[in-house]
mmCIF file of C-alpha atoms and ligand atoms in Angstrom:
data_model
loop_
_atom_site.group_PDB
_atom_site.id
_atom_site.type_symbol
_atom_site.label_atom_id
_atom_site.label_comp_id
_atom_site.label_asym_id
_atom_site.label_seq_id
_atom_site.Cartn_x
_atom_site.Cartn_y
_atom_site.Cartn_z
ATOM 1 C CA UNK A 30 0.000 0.000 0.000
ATOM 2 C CA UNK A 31 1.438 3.409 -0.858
ATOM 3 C CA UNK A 32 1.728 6.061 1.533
ATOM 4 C CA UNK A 33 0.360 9.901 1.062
ATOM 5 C CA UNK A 34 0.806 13.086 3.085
ATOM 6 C CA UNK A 35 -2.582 14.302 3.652
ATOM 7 C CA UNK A 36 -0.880 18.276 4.154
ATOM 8 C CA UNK A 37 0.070 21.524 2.927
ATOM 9 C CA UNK A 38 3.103 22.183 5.404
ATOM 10 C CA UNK A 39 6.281 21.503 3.481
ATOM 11 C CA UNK A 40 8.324 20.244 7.397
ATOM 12 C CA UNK A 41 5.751 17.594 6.798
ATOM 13 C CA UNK A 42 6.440 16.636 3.117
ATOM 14 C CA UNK A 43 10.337 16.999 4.321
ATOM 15 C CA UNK A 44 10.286 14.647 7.047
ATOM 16 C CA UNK A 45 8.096 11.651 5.597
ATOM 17 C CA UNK A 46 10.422 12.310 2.207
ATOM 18 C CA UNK A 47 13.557 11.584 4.892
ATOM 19 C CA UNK A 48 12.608 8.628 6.454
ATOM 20 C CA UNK A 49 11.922 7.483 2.830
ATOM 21 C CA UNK A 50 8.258 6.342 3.017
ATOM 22 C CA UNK A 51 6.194 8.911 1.267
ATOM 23 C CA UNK A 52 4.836 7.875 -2.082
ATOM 24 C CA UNK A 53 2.877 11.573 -2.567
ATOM 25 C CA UNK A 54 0.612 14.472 -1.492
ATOM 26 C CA UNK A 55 -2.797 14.816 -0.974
ATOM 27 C CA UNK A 56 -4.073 18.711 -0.391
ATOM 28 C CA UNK A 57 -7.214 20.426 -0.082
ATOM 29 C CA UNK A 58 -8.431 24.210 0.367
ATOM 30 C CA UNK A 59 -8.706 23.673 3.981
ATOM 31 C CA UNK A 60 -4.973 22.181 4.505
ATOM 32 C CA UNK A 61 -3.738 24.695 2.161
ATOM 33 C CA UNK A 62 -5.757 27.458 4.202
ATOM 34 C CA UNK A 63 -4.178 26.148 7.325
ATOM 35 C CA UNK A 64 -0.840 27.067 5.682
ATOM 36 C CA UNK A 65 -1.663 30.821 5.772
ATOM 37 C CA UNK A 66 0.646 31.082 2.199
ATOM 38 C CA UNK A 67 -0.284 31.907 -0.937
ATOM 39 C CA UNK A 68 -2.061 29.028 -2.966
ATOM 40 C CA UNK A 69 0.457 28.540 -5.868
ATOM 41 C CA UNK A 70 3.730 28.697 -3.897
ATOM 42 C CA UNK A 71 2.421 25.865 -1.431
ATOM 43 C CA UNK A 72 1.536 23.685 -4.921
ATOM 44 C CA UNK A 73 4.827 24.829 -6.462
ATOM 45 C CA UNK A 74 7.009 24.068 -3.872
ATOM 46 C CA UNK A 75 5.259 20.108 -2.783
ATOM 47 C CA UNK A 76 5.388 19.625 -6.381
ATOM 48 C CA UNK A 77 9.750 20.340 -6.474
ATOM 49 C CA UNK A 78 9.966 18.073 -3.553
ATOM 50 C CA UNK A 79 7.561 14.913 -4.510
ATOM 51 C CA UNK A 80 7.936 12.841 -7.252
ATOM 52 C CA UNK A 81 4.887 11.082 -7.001
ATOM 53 C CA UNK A 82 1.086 12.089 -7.309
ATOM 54 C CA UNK A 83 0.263 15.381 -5.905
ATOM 55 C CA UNK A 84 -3.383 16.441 -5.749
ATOM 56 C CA UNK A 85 -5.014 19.056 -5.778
ATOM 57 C CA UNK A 86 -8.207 20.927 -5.854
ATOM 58 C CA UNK A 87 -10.098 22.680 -8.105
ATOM 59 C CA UNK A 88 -12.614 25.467 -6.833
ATOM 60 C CA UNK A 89 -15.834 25.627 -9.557
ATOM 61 C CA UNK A 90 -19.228 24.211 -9.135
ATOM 62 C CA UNK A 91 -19.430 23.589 -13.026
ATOM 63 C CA UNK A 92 -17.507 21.438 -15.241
ATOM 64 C CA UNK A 93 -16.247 24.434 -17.323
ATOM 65 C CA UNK A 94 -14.687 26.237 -14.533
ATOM 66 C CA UNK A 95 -13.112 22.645 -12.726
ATOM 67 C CA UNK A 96 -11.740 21.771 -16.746
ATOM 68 C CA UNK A 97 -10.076 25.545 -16.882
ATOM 69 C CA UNK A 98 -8.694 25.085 -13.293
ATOM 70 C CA UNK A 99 -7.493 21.627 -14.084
ATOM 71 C CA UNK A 100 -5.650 22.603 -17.204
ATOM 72 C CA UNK A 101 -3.954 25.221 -15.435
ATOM 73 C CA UNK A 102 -3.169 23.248 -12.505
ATOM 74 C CA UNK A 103 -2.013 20.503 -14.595
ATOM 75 C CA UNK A 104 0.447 22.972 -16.123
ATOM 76 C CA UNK A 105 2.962 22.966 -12.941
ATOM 77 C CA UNK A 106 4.291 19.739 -13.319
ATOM 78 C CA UNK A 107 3.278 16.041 -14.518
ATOM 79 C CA UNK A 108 2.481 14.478 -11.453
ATOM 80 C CA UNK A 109 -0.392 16.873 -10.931
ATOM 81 C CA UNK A 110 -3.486 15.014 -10.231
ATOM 82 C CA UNK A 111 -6.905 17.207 -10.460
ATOM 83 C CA UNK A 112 -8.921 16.572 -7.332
ATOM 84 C CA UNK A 113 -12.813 16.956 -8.521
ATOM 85 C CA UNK A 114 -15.596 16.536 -5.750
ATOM 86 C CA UNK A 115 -18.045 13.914 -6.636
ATOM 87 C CA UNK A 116 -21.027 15.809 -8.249
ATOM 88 C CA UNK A 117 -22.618 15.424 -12.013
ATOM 89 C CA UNK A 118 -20.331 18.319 -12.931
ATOM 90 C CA UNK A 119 -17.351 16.876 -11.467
ATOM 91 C CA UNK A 120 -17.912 13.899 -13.265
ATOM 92 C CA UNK A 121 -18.510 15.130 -16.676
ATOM 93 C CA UNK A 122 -14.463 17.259 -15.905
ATOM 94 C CA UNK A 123 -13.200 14.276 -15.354
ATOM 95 C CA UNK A 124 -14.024 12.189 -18.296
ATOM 96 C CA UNK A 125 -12.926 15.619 -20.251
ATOM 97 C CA UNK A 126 -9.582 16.000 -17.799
ATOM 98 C CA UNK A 127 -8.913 12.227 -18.075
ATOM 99 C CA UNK A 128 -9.118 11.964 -21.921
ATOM 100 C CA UNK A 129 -7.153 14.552 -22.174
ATOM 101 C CA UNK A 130 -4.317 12.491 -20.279
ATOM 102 C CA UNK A 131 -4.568 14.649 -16.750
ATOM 103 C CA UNK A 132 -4.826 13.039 -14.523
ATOM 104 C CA UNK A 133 -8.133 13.138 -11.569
ATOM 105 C CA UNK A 134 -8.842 12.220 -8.041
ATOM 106 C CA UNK A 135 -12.616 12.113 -7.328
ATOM 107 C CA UNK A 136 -12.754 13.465 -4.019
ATOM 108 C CA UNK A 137 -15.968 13.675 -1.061
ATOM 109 C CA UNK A 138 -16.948 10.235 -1.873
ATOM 110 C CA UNK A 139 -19.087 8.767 0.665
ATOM 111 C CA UNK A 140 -20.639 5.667 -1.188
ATOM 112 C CA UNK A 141 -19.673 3.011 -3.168
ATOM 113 C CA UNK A 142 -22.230 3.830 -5.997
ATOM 114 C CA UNK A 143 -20.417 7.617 -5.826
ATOM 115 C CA UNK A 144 -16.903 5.960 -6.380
ATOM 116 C CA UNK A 145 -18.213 3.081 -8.700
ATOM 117 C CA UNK A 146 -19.534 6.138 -11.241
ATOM 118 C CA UNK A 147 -16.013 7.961 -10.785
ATOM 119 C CA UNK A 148 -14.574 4.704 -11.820
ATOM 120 C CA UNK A 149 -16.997 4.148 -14.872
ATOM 121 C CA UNK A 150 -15.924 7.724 -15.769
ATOM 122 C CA UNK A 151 -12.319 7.041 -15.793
ATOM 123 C CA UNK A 152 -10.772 8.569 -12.819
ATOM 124 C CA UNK A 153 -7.452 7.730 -12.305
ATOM 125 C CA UNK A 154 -7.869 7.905 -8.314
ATOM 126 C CA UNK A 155 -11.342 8.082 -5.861
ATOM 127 C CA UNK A 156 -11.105 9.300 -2.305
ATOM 128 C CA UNK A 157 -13.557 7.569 0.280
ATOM 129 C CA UNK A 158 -13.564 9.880 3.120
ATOM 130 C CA UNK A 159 -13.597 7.217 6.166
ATOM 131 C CA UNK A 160 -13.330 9.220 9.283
ATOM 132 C CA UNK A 161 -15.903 12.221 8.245
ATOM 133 C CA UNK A 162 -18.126 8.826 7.936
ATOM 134 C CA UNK A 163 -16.906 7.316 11.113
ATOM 135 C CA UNK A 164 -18.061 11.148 12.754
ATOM 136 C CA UNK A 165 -21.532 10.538 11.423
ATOM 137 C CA UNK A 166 -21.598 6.478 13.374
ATOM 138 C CA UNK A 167 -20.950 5.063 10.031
ATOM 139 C CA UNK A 168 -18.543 2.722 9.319
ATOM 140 C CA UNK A 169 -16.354 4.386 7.301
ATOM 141 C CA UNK A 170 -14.108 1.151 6.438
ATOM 142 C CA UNK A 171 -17.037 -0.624 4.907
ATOM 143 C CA UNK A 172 -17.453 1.834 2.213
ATOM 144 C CA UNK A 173 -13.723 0.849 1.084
ATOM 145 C CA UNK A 174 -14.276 -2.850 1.670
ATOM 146 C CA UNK A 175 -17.218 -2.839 -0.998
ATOM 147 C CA UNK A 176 -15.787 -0.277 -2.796
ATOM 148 C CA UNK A 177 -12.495 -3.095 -3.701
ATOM 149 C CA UNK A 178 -15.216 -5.649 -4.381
ATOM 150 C CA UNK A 179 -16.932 -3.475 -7.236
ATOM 151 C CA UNK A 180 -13.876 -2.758 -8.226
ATOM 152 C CA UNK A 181 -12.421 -6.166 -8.391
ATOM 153 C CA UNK A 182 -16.182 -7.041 -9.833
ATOM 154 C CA UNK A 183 -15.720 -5.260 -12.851
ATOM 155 C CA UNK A 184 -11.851 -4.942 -13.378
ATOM 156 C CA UNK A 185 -11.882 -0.987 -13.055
ATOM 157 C CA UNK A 186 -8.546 0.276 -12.655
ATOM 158 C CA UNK A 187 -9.245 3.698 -10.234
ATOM 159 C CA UNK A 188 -7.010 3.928 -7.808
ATOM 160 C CA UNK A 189 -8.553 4.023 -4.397
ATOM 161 C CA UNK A 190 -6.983 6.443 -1.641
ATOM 162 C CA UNK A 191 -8.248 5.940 1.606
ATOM 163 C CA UNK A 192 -8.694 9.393 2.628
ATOM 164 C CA UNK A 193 -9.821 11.242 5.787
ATOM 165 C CA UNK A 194 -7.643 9.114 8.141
ATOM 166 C CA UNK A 195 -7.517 9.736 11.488
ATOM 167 C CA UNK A 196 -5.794 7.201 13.546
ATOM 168 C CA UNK A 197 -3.156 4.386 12.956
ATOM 169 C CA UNK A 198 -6.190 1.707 12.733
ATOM 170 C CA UNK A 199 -7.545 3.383 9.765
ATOM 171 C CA UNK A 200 -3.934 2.639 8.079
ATOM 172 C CA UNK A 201 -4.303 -0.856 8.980
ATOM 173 C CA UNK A 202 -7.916 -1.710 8.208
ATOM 174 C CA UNK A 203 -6.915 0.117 4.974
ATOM 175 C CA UNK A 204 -3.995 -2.123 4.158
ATOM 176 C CA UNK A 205 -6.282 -5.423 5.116
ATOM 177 C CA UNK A 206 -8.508 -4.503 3.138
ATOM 178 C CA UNK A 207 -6.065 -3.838 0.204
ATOM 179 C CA UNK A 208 -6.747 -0.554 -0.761
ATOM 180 C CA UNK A 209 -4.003 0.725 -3.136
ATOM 181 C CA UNK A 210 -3.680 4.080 -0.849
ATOM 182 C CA UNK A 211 -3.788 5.550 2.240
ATOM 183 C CA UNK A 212 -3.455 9.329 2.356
ATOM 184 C CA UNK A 213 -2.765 10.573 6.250
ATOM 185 C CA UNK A 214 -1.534 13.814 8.163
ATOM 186 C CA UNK A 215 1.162 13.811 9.250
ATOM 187 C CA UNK A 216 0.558 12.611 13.014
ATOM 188 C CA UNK A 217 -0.851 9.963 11.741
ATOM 189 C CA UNK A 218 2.425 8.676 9.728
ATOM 190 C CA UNK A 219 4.482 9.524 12.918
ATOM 191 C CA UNK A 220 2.145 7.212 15.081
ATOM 192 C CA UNK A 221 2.518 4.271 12.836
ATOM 193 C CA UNK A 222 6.141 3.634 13.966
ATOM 194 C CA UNK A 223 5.889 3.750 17.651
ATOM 195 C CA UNK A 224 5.072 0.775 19.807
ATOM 196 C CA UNK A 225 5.667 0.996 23.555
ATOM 197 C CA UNK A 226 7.804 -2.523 23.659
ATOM 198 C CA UNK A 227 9.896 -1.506 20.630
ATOM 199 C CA UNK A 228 10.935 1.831 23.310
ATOM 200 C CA UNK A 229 11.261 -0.395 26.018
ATOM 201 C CA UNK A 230 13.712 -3.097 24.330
ATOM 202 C CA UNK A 231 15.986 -0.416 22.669
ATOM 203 C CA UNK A 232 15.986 1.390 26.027
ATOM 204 C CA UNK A 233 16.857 -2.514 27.797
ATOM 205 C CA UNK A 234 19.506 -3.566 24.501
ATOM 206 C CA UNK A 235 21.068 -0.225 25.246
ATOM 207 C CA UNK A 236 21.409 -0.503 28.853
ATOM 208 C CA UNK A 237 22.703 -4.639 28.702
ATOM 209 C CA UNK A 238 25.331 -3.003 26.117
ATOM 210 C CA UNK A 239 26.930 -1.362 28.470
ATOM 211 C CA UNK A 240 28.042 -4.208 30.384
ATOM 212 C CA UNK A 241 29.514 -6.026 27.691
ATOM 213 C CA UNK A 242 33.043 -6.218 27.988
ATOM 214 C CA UNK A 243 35.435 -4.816 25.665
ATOM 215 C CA UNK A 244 32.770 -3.102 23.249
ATOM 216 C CA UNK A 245 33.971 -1.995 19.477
ATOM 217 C CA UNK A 246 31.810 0.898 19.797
HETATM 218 O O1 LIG B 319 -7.996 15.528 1.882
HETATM 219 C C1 LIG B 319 -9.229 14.949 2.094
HETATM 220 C C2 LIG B 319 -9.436 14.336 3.441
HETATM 221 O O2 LIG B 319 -8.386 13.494 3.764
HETATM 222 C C3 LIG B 319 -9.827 15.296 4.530
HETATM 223 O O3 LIG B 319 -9.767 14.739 5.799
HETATM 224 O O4 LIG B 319 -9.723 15.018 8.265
HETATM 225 O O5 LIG B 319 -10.681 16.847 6.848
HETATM 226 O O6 LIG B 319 -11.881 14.703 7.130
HETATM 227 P P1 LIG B 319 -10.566 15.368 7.075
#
């Protein structure tokens, strides 16, 4: 399963690039909002740093003004993926977007009818929001689960991002359930390394070491 910063804040995208574990970016108006910076130098500069998928958002109600933004997003580099939200509109941009070779990420999907028509339309990624659903006492997981069996069903090759992640379970339910990404924040991606035992036996291996005689190092 491939691993996506969920962020606008370039420390993040730094960090997860370091440890060597990020396979791309996932924005939205909100996380770029939280940024306080101007739009197109956030994009700009997550786009010199990542090599993989980057998406982001287009801003029209109409598919007109999400095709326009599209193009001109798609215009700062060739990992640009067009997020659309999942509306009539947004799904007549993508089929345009998509056979025009740019790349889309249907995004607010809360179904698996809503991502099953984003796949019949061609979008190269859908976003299942999990924990907005989860907020609402639905089982956000088991929109993903049946959302890989359509998928599967009818050979449809959308990417699914598991999206709106809030907690290191979500990760792991996602990777059970063999969704081809999970798109976090940044806490999130932290979390999944720690374990209290793993702590504990470095802090025990490190305190043994120091009674072993004659030691290289
Ligand atoms: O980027 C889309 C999604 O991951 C947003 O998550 O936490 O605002 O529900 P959240």
């Amino acid at each position: 399963m491939q691993f996506f910063l969920d962020t606008g804040m370039i420390d993040e995208i730094k960090q997860a690039l370091d440890w060597g574990i990020l396979d791309g970016v996932t924005t939205n108006p909100s996380l770029i909002a939280k940024t306080g910076r101007p739009f197109m130098e956030v994009v700009k500069e997550i786009l010199k740093l990542v090599d993989g998928p980057v998406s982001v958002e287009t801003v029209a109600n109409d598919a007109k003004g999400m095709v326009e933004q599209g193009k001109r997003l798609a215009e700062l580099g060739d990992n640009v993926v067009v997020k659309i939200p999942m509306t009539p509109e947004g799904i007549k941009a993508v089929q345009e977007l998509e056979s025009e070779g740019i790349p889309t990420n249907v995004t607010l999907v809360f179904s698996p009818v809503q991502a099953l028509i984003a796949g019949k339309a061609g979008a190269s990624f859908v976003s299942p929001f999990v924990g907005r659903l989860d907020d609402v006492s639905n089982d956000g997981m088991k929109i993903v689960r049946d959302i890989v069996q359509i998928f599967n069903n009818y050979e449809i090759d959308t990417q699914i991002i598991v999206a709106s992640v809030r907690h290191p379970m979500h990760v792991l339910e996602a990777a059970l359930i063999g969704a081809d990404i999970c798109t976090m924040p940044f806490d999130v991606m932290k979390k999944l390394f720690h374990h209290p035992l793993t702590d504990r036996g470095i802090e025990l291996f490190l305190k043994d070491w120091e009674k072993v005689p004659q030691r290289p190092f």
